[in-house]
């Protein structure tokens, strides 16, 4: 296959085994800053996906809560395929710490009593949310915490 510009388009999605967290790329700025992009894969590509209300709510909850555990977050964004998220962090190289930050964030989701910014003023589609769906996604991820470092099925 022809190599494409987008890193994830060059990943063989038939060989990965979700859930996992992988370093998907590093970009270096002209002043020496480095942005680390992580692929946080919740669902097995082309086999399952997150439903939109749950995905939308866990996005709000993770984006808000992850910043309570680190000041290195640049962005957290959902994948269009609805199987995971990209987490971008600046000048943060410790993969194990990223996993610990995600674990704390998923626990925050489970303990949440509401979805932050879930209203028409702060959200572009406020009617499409599911707190319980977000909690279930977080529980699923945490139940397989010991597998997050295993990206490819043959590594198991």
mmCIF file of C-alpha atoms in Angstrom:
data_model
loop_
_atom_site.group_PDB
_atom_site.id
_atom_site.type_symbol
_atom_site.label_atom_id
_atom_site.label_comp_id
_atom_site.label_asym_id
_atom_site.label_seq_id
_atom_site.Cartn_x
_atom_site.Cartn_y
_atom_site.Cartn_z
ATOM 1 C CA UNK A 1 0.000 0.000 0.000
ATOM 2 C CA UNK A 2 1.066 3.565 -0.686
ATOM 3 C CA UNK A 3 2.344 5.406 2.419
ATOM 4 C CA UNK A 4 -0.037 8.224 3.342
ATOM 5 C CA UNK A 5 0.513 11.463 5.259
ATOM 6 C CA UNK A 6 -1.732 10.518 8.189
ATOM 7 C CA UNK A 7 0.056 8.111 10.543
ATOM 8 C CA UNK A 8 -3.065 6.128 11.463
ATOM 9 C CA UNK A 9 -3.854 5.515 7.784
ATOM 10 C CA UNK A 10 -0.579 3.557 7.634
ATOM 11 C CA UNK A 11 -1.499 1.424 10.666
ATOM 12 C CA UNK A 12 -2.824 -2.030 9.779
ATOM 13 C CA UNK A 13 -6.140 -1.899 11.621
ATOM 14 C CA UNK A 14 -6.663 -5.640 11.056
ATOM 15 C CA UNK A 15 -3.662 -6.465 13.262
ATOM 16 C CA UNK A 16 -4.369 -4.288 16.314
ATOM 17 C CA UNK A 17 -6.193 -5.578 19.389
ATOM 18 C CA UNK A 18 -8.237 -3.028 21.329
ATOM 19 C CA UNK A 19 -8.193 -1.693 23.929
ATOM 20 C CA UNK A 20 -4.736 -0.144 23.837
ATOM 21 C CA UNK A 21 -2.822 3.093 24.254
ATOM 22 C CA UNK A 22 0.017 3.662 21.819
ATOM 23 C CA UNK A 23 2.351 6.489 20.999
ATOM 24 C CA UNK A 24 1.264 7.385 17.472
ATOM 25 C CA UNK A 25 3.778 10.127 16.765
ATOM 26 C CA UNK A 26 6.076 12.883 17.944
ATOM 27 C CA UNK A 27 6.333 16.319 16.331
ATOM 28 C CA UNK A 28 9.170 18.657 17.204
ATOM 29 C CA UNK A 29 8.692 22.410 17.041
ATOM 30 C CA UNK A 30 11.351 24.855 15.866
ATOM 31 C CA UNK A 31 12.031 25.910 19.479
ATOM 32 C CA UNK A 32 12.534 22.348 20.717
ATOM 33 C CA UNK A 33 9.057 21.665 22.092
ATOM 34 C CA UNK A 34 7.745 18.177 21.361
ATOM 35 C CA UNK A 35 4.125 17.161 20.926
ATOM 36 C CA UNK A 36 3.355 13.500 21.636
ATOM 37 C CA UNK A 37 0.218 12.057 20.047
ATOM 38 C CA UNK A 38 -1.334 8.997 21.688
ATOM 39 C CA UNK A 39 -3.895 6.665 20.139
ATOM 40 C CA UNK A 40 -6.332 5.672 22.902
ATOM 41 C CA UNK A 41 -8.257 2.836 21.299
ATOM 42 C CA UNK A 42 -11.453 1.783 23.065
ATOM 43 C CA UNK A 43 -13.024 -0.471 20.460
ATOM 44 C CA UNK A 44 -11.771 -3.052 17.960
ATOM 45 C CA UNK A 45 -11.543 -1.365 14.536
ATOM 46 C CA UNK A 46 -14.100 -2.535 11.982
ATOM 47 C CA UNK A 47 -15.762 -4.821 14.564
ATOM 48 C CA UNK A 48 -17.316 -2.409 17.086
ATOM 49 C CA UNK A 49 -17.605 1.298 17.809
ATOM 50 C CA UNK A 50 -18.762 3.710 20.508
ATOM 51 C CA UNK A 51 -22.271 5.062 20.073
ATOM 52 C CA UNK A 52 -22.310 8.827 19.608
ATOM 53 C CA UNK A 53 -24.047 9.968 22.821
ATOM 54 C CA UNK A 54 -21.614 7.912 24.967
ATOM 55 C CA UNK A 55 -18.612 8.990 22.872
ATOM 56 C CA UNK A 56 -19.695 12.626 23.088
ATOM 57 C CA UNK A 57 -20.094 12.486 26.867
ATOM 58 C CA UNK A 58 -16.826 10.679 27.540
ATOM 59 C CA UNK A 59 -15.119 13.248 25.330
ATOM 60 C CA UNK A 60 -16.457 16.091 27.496
ATOM 61 C CA UNK A 61 -15.629 14.238 30.717
ATOM 62 C CA UNK A 62 -12.111 13.216 29.660
ATOM 63 C CA UNK A 63 -11.245 16.597 28.142
ATOM 64 C CA UNK A 64 -12.275 18.372 31.340
ATOM 65 C CA UNK A 65 -10.913 15.907 33.892
ATOM 66 C CA UNK A 66 -7.602 14.907 32.333
ATOM 67 C CA UNK A 67 -6.397 18.472 32.830
ATOM 68 C CA UNK A 68 -6.761 17.977 36.598
ATOM 69 C CA UNK A 69 -3.971 15.383 36.431
ATOM 70 C CA UNK A 70 -1.458 17.071 34.102
ATOM 71 C CA UNK A 71 -0.746 20.446 32.542
ATOM 72 C CA UNK A 72 0.759 18.874 29.399
ATOM 73 C CA UNK A 73 -2.508 18.298 27.490
ATOM 74 C CA UNK A 74 -2.771 20.099 24.174
ATOM 75 C CA UNK A 75 -5.919 18.370 22.927
ATOM 76 C CA UNK A 76 -8.130 15.322 23.270
ATOM 77 C CA UNK A 77 -10.106 14.546 20.136
ATOM 78 C CA UNK A 78 -12.377 11.694 19.032
ATOM 79 C CA UNK A 79 -11.624 9.543 16.012
ATOM 80 C CA UNK A 80 -14.191 9.775 13.247
ATOM 81 C CA UNK A 81 -14.387 5.967 13.164
ATOM 82 C CA UNK A 82 -15.756 6.103 16.724
ATOM 83 C CA UNK A 83 -13.214 3.579 18.027
ATOM 84 C CA UNK A 84 -11.085 5.878 20.165
ATOM 85 C CA UNK A 85 -9.455 9.226 20.823
ATOM 86 C CA UNK A 86 -6.214 11.030 20.131
ATOM 87 C CA UNK A 87 -4.494 12.657 23.066
ATOM 88 C CA UNK A 88 -1.836 15.269 22.269
ATOM 89 C CA UNK A 89 0.582 16.298 24.997
ATOM 90 C CA UNK A 90 3.435 18.790 24.913
ATOM 91 C CA UNK A 91 6.874 18.011 26.337
ATOM 92 C CA UNK A 92 5.766 14.854 28.103
ATOM 93 C CA UNK A 93 7.775 11.697 27.414
ATOM 94 C CA UNK A 94 6.730 9.260 30.168
ATOM 95 C CA UNK A 95 4.410 6.623 28.659
ATOM 96 C CA UNK A 96 3.767 4.928 32.026
ATOM 97 C CA UNK A 97 2.685 8.258 33.487
ATOM 98 C CA UNK A 98 0.301 8.784 30.561
ATOM 99 C CA UNK A 99 -1.323 5.444 31.408
ATOM 100 C CA UNK A 100 -1.625 6.488 35.063
ATOM 101 C CA UNK A 101 -3.162 9.836 34.029
ATOM 102 C CA UNK A 102 -5.686 8.014 31.840
ATOM 103 C CA UNK A 103 -6.544 5.619 34.666
ATOM 104 C CA UNK A 104 -7.238 8.559 36.992
ATOM 105 C CA UNK A 105 -9.297 10.245 34.278
ATOM 106 C CA UNK A 106 -11.408 7.136 33.657
ATOM 107 C CA UNK A 107 -12.043 6.897 37.401
ATOM 108 C CA UNK A 108 -13.187 10.532 37.294
ATOM 109 C CA UNK A 109 -15.633 9.583 34.525
ATOM 110 C CA UNK A 110 -17.032 6.701 36.573
ATOM 111 C CA UNK A 111 -17.537 8.998 39.570
ATOM 112 C CA UNK A 112 -19.066 11.875 37.600
ATOM 113 C CA UNK A 113 -22.563 13.040 38.452
ATOM 114 C CA UNK A 114 -23.001 15.137 35.304
ATOM 115 C CA UNK A 115 -21.428 15.791 31.920
ATOM 116 C CA UNK A 116 -19.573 19.124 31.937
ATOM 117 C CA UNK A 117 -20.665 21.757 29.414
ATOM 118 C CA UNK A 118 -23.707 19.672 28.455
ATOM 119 C CA UNK A 119 -25.934 22.577 27.460
ATOM 120 C CA UNK A 120 -26.754 24.583 24.348
ATOM 121 C CA UNK A 121 -24.509 27.491 25.330
ATOM 122 C CA UNK A 122 -21.327 25.409 25.735
ATOM 123 C CA UNK A 123 -21.932 22.460 23.386
ATOM 124 C CA UNK A 124 -22.754 22.220 19.708
ATOM 125 C CA UNK A 125 -25.052 19.193 20.097
ATOM 126 C CA UNK A 126 -26.149 19.237 23.731
ATOM 127 C CA UNK A 127 -29.035 16.812 23.145
ATOM 128 C CA UNK A 128 -26.615 14.017 22.205
ATOM 129 C CA UNK A 129 -25.129 12.861 25.527
ATOM 130 C CA UNK A 130 -25.157 9.798 27.756
ATOM 131 C CA UNK A 131 -23.503 9.964 31.157
ATOM 132 C CA UNK A 132 -24.255 6.276 31.782
ATOM 133 C CA UNK A 133 -22.831 5.375 28.362
ATOM 134 C CA UNK A 134 -19.644 7.313 29.155
ATOM 135 C CA UNK A 135 -19.332 5.551 32.502
ATOM 136 C CA UNK A 136 -19.705 2.165 30.814
ATOM 137 C CA UNK A 137 -16.939 3.005 28.313
ATOM 138 C CA UNK A 138 -14.663 4.057 31.176
ATOM 139 C CA UNK A 139 -15.443 0.855 33.099
ATOM 140 C CA UNK A 140 -14.668 -1.234 30.000
ATOM 141 C CA UNK A 141 -11.310 0.491 29.553
ATOM 142 C CA UNK A 142 -10.368 0.149 33.218
ATOM 143 C CA UNK A 143 -11.310 -3.540 33.257
ATOM 144 C CA UNK A 144 -8.562 -4.144 30.688
ATOM 145 C CA UNK A 145 -5.983 -1.763 32.191
ATOM 146 C CA UNK A 146 -3.292 -4.467 32.113
ATOM 147 C CA UNK A 147 -3.716 -4.771 28.316
ATOM 148 C CA UNK A 148 -3.295 -1.115 27.339
ATOM 149 C CA UNK A 149 0.350 -1.577 26.373
ATOM 150 C CA UNK A 150 -0.403 -4.455 23.980
ATOM 151 C CA UNK A 151 -1.207 -3.028 20.561
ATOM 152 C CA UNK A 152 -0.983 -6.021 18.215
ATOM 153 C CA UNK A 153 -2.866 -9.282 18.687
ATOM 154 C CA UNK A 154 0.259 -11.443 18.265
ATOM 155 C CA UNK A 155 1.843 -9.721 21.298
ATOM 156 C CA UNK A 156 -0.672 -11.405 23.644
#
